[in-house]
C-alpha positions as CSV (number, residue, x, y, z in Angstrom):
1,X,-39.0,130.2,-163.6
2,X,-39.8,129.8,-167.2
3,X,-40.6,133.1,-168.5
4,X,-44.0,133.4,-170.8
5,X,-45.4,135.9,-172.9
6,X,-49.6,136.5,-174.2
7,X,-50.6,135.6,-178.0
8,X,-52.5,138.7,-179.0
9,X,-54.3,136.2,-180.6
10,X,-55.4,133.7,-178.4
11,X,-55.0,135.1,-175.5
12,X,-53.1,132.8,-173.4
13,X,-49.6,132.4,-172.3
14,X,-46.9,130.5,-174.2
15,X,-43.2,129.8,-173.6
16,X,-40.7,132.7,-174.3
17,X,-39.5,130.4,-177.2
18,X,-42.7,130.2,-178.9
19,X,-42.5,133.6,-179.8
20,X,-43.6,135.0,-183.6
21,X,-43.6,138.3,-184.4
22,X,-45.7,139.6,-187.1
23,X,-47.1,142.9,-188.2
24,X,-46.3,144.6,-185.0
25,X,-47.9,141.8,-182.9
26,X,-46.4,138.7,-180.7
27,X,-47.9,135.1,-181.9
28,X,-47.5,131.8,-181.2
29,X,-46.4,129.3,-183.0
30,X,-49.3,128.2,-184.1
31,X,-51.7,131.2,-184.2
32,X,-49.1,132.2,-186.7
33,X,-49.3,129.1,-188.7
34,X,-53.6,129.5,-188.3
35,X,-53.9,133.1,-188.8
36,X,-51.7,133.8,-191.6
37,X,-50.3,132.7,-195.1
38,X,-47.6,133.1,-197.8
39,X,-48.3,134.9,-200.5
40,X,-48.4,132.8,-203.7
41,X,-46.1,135.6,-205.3
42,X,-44.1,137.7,-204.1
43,X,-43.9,135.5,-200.5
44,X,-44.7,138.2,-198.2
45,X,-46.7,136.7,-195.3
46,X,-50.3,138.0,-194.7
47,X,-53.2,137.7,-192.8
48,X,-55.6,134.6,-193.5
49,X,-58.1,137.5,-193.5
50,X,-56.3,139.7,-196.3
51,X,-55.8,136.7,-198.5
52,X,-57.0,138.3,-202.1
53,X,-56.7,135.2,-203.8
54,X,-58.5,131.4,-203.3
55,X,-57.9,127.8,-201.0
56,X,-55.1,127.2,-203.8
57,X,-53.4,130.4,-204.4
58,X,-53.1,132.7,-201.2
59,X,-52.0,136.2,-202.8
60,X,-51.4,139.9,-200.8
61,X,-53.7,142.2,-202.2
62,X,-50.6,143.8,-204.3
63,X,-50.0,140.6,-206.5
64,X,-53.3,140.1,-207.3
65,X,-53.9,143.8,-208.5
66,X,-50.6,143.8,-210.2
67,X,-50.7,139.8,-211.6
68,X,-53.9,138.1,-211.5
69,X,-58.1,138.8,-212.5
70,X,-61.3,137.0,-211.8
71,X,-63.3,135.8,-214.5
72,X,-66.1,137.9,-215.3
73,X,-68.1,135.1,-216.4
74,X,-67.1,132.0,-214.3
75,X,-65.6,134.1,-211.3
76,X,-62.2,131.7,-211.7
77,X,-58.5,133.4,-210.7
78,X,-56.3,133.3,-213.0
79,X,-52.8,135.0,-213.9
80,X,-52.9,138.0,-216.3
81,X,-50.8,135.8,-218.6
82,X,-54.0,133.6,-219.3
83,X,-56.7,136.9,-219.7
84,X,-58.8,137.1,-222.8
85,X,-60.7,139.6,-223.7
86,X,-64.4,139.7,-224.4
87,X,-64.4,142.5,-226.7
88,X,-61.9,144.4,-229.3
89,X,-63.9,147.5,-228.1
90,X,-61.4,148.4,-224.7
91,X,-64.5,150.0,-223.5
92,X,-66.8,147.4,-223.5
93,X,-64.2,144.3,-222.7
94,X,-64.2,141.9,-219.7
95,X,-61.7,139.7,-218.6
96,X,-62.1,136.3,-219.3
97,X,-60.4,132.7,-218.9
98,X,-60.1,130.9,-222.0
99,X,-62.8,128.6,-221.4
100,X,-65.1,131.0,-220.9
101,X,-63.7,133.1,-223.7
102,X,-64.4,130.2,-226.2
103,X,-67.7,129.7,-224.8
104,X,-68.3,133.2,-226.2
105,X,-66.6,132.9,-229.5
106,X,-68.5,129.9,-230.7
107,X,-72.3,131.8,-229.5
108,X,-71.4,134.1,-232.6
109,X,-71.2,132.0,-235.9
110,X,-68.7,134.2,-237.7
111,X,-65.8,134.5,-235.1
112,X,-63.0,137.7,-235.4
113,X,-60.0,137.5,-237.4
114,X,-58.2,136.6,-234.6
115,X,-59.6,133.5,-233.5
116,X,-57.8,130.6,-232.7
117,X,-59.6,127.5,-230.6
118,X,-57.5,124.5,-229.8
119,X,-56.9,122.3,-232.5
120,X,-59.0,118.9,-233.0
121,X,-57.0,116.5,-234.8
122,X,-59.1,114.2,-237.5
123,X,-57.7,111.1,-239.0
124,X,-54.7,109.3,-238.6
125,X,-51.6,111.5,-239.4
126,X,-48.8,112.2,-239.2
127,X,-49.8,114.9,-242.2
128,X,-53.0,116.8,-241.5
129,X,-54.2,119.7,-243.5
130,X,-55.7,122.6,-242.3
131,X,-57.6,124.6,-245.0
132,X,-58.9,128.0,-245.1
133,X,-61.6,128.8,-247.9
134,X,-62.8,132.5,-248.8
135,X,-65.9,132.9,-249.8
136,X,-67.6,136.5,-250.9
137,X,-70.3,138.4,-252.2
138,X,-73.0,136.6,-250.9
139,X,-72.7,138.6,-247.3
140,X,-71.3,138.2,-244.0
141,X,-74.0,136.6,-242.5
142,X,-74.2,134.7,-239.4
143,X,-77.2,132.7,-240.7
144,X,-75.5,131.9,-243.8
145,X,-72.6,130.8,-241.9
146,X,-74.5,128.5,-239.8
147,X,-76.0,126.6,-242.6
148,X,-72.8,126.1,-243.4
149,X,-71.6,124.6,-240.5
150,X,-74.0,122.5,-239.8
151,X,-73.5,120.6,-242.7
152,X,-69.5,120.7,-242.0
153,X,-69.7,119.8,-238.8
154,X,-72.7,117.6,-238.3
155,X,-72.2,116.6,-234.5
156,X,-68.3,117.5,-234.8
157,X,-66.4,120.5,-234.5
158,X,-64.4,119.9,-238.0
159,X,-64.6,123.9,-239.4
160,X,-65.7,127.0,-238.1
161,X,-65.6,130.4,-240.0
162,X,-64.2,133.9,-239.3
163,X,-64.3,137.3,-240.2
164,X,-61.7,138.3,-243.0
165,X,-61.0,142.1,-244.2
166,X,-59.7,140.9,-247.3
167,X,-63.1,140.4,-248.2
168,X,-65.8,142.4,-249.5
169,X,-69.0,140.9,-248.0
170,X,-68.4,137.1,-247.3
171,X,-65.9,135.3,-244.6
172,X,-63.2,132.9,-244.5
173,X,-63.9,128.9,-243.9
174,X,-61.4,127.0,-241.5
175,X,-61.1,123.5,-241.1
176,X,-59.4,121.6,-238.1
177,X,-56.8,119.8,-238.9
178,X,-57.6,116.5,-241.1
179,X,-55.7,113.9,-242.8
180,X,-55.8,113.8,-246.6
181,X,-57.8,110.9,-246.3
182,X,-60.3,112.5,-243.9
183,X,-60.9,115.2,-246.1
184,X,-62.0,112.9,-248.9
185,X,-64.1,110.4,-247.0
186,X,-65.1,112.1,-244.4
187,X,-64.9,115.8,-244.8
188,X,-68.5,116.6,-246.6
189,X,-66.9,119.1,-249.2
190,X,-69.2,118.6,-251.5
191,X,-72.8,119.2,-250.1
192,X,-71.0,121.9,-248.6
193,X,-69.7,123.9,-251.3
194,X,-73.2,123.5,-253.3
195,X,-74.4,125.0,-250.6
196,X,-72.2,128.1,-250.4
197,X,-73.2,128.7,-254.3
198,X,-76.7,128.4,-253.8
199,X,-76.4,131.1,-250.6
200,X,-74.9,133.3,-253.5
201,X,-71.0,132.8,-252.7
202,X,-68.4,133.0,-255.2
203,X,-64.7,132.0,-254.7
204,X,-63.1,132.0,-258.1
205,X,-65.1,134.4,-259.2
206,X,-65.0,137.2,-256.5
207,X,-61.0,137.8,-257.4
208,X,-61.0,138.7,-253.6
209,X,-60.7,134.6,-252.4
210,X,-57.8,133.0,-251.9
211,X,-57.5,128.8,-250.8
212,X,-54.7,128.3,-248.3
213,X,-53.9,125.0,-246.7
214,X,-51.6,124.3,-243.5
215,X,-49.6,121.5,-243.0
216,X,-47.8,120.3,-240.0
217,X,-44.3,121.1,-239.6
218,X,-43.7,117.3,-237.0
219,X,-45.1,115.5,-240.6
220,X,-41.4,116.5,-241.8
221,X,-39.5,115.0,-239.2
222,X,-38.6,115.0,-235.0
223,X,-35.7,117.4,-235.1
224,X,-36.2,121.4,-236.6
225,X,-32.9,120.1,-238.7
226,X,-35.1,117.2,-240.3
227,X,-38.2,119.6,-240.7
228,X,-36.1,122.2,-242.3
229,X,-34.5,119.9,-244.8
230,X,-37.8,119.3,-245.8
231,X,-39.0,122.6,-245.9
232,X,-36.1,123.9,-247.9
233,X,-36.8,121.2,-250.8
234,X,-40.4,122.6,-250.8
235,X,-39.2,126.3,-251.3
236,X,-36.8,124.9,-254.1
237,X,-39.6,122.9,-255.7
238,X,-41.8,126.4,-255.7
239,X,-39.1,128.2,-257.3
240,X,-37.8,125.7,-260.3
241,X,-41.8,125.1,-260.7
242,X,-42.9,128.0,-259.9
243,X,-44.9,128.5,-264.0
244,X,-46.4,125.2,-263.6
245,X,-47.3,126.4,-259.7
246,X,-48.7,129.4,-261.4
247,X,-51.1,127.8,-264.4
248,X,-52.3,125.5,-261.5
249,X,-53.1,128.0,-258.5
250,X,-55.4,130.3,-261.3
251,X,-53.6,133.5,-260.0
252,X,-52.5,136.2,-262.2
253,X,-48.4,137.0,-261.3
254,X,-49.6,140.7,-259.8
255,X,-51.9,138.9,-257.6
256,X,-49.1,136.9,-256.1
257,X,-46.7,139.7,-255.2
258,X,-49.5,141.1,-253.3
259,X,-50.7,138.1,-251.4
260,X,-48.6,135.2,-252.7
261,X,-44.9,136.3,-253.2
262,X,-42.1,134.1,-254.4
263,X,-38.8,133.7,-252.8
264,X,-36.5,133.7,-255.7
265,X,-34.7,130.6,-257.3
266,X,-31.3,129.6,-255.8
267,X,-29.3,126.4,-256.4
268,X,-29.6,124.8,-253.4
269,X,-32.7,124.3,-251.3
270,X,-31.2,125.6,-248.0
271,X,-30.3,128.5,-250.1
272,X,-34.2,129.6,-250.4
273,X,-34.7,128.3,-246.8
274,X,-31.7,130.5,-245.1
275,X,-33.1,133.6,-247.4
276,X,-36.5,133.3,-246.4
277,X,-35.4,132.9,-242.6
278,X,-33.4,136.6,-243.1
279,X,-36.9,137.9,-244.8
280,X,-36.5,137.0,-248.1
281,X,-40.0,137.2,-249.8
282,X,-43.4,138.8,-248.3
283,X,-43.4,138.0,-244.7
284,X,-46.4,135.9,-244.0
285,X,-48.0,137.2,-247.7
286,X,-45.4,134.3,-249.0
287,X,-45.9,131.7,-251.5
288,X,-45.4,129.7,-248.7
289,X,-45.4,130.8,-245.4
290,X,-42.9,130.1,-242.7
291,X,-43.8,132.2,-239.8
292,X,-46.2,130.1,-238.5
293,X,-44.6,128.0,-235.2
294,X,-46.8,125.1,-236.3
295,X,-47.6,124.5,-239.9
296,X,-46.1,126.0,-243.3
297,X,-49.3,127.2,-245.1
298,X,-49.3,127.4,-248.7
299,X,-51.1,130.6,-250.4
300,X,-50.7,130.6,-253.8
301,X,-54.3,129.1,-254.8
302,X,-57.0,131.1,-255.9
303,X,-60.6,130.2,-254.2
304,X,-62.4,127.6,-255.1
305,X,-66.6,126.4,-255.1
306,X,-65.4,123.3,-257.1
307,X,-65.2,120.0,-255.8
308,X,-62.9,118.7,-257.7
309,X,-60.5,121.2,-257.6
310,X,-60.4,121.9,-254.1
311,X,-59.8,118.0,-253.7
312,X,-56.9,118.2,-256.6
313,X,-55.3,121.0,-254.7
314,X,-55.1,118.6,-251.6
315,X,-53.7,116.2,-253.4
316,X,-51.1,118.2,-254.2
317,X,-49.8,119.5,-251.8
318,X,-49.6,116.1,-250.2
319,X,-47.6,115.0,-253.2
320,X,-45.2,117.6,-253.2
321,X,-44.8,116.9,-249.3
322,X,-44.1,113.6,-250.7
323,X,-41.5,114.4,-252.3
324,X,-39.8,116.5,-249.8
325,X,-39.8,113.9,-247.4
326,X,-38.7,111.5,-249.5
327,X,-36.1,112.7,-251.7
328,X,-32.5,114.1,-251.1
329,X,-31.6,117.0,-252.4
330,X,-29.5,115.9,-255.3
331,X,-32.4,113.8,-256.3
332,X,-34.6,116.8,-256.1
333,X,-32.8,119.0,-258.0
334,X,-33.1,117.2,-261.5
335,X,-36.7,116.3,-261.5
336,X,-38.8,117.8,-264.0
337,X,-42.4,118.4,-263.9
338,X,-43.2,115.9,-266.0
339,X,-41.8,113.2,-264.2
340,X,-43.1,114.7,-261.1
341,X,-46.9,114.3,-263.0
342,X,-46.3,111.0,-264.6
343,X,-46.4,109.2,-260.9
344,X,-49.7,111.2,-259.9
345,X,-52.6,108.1,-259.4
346,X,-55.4,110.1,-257.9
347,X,-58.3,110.6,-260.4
348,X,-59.1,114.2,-259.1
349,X,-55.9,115.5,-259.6
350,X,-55.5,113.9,-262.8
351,X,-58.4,115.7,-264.2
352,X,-57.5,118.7,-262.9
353,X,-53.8,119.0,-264.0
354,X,-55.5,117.9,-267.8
355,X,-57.7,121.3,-267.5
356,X,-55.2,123.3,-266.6
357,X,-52.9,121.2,-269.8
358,X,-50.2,120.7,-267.1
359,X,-50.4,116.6,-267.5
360,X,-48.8,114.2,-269.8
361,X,-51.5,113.1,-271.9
362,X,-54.4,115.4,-274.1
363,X,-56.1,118.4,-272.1
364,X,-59.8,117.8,-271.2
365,X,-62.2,120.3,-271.7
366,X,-62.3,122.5,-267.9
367,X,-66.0,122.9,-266.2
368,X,-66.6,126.1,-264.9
369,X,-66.2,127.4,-261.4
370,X,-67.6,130.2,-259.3
């Protein structure tokens, strides 16, 4: 006679072999497989009742206390490792997912210092520039910053501004990335800084501003050895340039130890690039600043409000990343400024490097800038 035993949870009588035990009880096979789960986690099996998470990720009530949060807007599980908070405040926070979060960011025009929404790519690269424009004195406003935005981003999301305490009473300007090319044609620079004088904004003139553009480190190459390379003729071009890099950023040299710092000259390029990697200059308040994971970003410009200069300063950059790309270092190493200048085409930059008398031909008389 086969012998038989009763599923505390259904009730009837199974084959000896169909045994389960669990949490005290005796189960069948398939009560077992009904009425319980696997913890996502930790793998602890648990009642289908006393499952603390969702349909997709069953979780005993430990691991979702110790490793996971609902969304206090959408209601959404998610893993602690993806919480963002709503508030700096930690008595006014609530968790949130980072859709949610963002949703909240962008209701408040003039976002914290701290954020950071995904990228949106403009142009075709590989090089894209990222700038970030101080303005001040003319308040941190949200409805100030809106009219700003509206005419920067005009049915896109090309720039969004954030909160800066570097500043006295203004905010900083941030672009998505953009080709060189984008921010010429398509980026309206122009309207937009007339606008941010007639709010009452100065950039130049508030000593406070600073203009700092990010490039992408995959423009200089596949492999961190190629990027590098690169990277390391940029440092060595800053340091043998470094007066001319001076005359044209409009910073005084105190004002660059504080927010701009040099790395000192070496005679190779890796030379700068394997100091700087040991902290060698002033951290992230560098010339040019490496500890980004994605972009170098250069600081050494002063603010702008002008047009043309902001334009020039592009311009560049892009030509010195020119350069770096596509020059060894032993062709590097003798090339003087002037030489450097002499195969510059683009009107704007032209103009400028004649105000600031760091071209080839006669100096042009320089327009003022706020």
């Amino acid at each position: 006679m086969t012998e038989t035993f009763l599923c505390s949870v259904c009730g009837e009588s199974h084959p000896l072999e169909d045994r389960r035990e669990f949490d005290g009880q005796e189960l069948c096979a398939r009560c077992l497989e009904e009425e319980t789960l696997i913890c996502h986690e930790c793998g602890t099996r648990i009642w289908q009742d006393d499952d603390a998470g969702t349909d997709a990720i069953h979780l005993c009530q430990r691991c979702y206390e110790s490793y996971y949060f609902n969304c206090t807007r959408c209601g959404a599980l998610f893993h602690m490792d993806d919480v963002h908070y709503s508030s700096d405040d930690p008595g006014e926070e609530e968790p949130l997912c980072r859709a949610c979060h963002e949703r909240l960011e962008r209701s408040h025009t003039i976002q914290n210092y701290y954020y950071k929404p995904e990228p949106v790519f403009y142009g075709d690269g590989p090089r894209y520039f990222g700038v970030e424009l101080e303005i001040d004195s003319g308040g941190e406003s949200n409805v100030n910053a809106e009219e700003l935005l509206q005419i920067a981003n005009s049915g896109e999301e090309r720039a969004y501004c954030k909160h800066d305490g570097s500043l006295e009473d203004g905010f900083e300007i941030v672009t998505h990335p953009m080709t060189l090319a984008y921010h010429q044609e398509s980026m309206p620079w122009a309207e937009l800084l007339r606008k941010a004088v007639e709010l009452g904004y100065l950039s130049h003139k508030a000593y406070t501003c600073g203009l700092h553009i990010h490039v992408n480190r995959d423009a200089f190459g596949k492999t961190e050895a190629q990027q590098d390379a690169c990277i390391a003729r940029i440092l060595y071009f800053f340091e043998k340039h470094w007066d001319e890099l001076l005359k044209f950023s409009r910073r005084t040299s105190r004002q660059l130890e504080q927010w701009a710092a040099r790395y000192g000259y070496k005679d190779h390029p890796m030379e700068i690039l394997d100091h700087a990697k040991k902290g060698g200059g002033g951290g992230r308040y560098s010339a040019v600043n490496l500890q980004n994971r994605d972009t170098i970003e250069f600081r050494i410009f002063r603010g702008t409000l002008k047009y043309n200069t902001l334009i020039a300063t592009l311009q560049l950059i892009s030509k010195l990343c020119d350069v770096a790309v596509s020059l060894s270092d032993e062709l590097l190493k003798p090339l003087a400024w002037t030489t450097f200048v002499s195969g510059i085409q683009e009107p704007e930059l032209i103009q400028y490097l004649k105000e600031r008398r760091l071209y080839v031909n006669e100096p042009v008389q320089e327009e003022e800038d706020d």
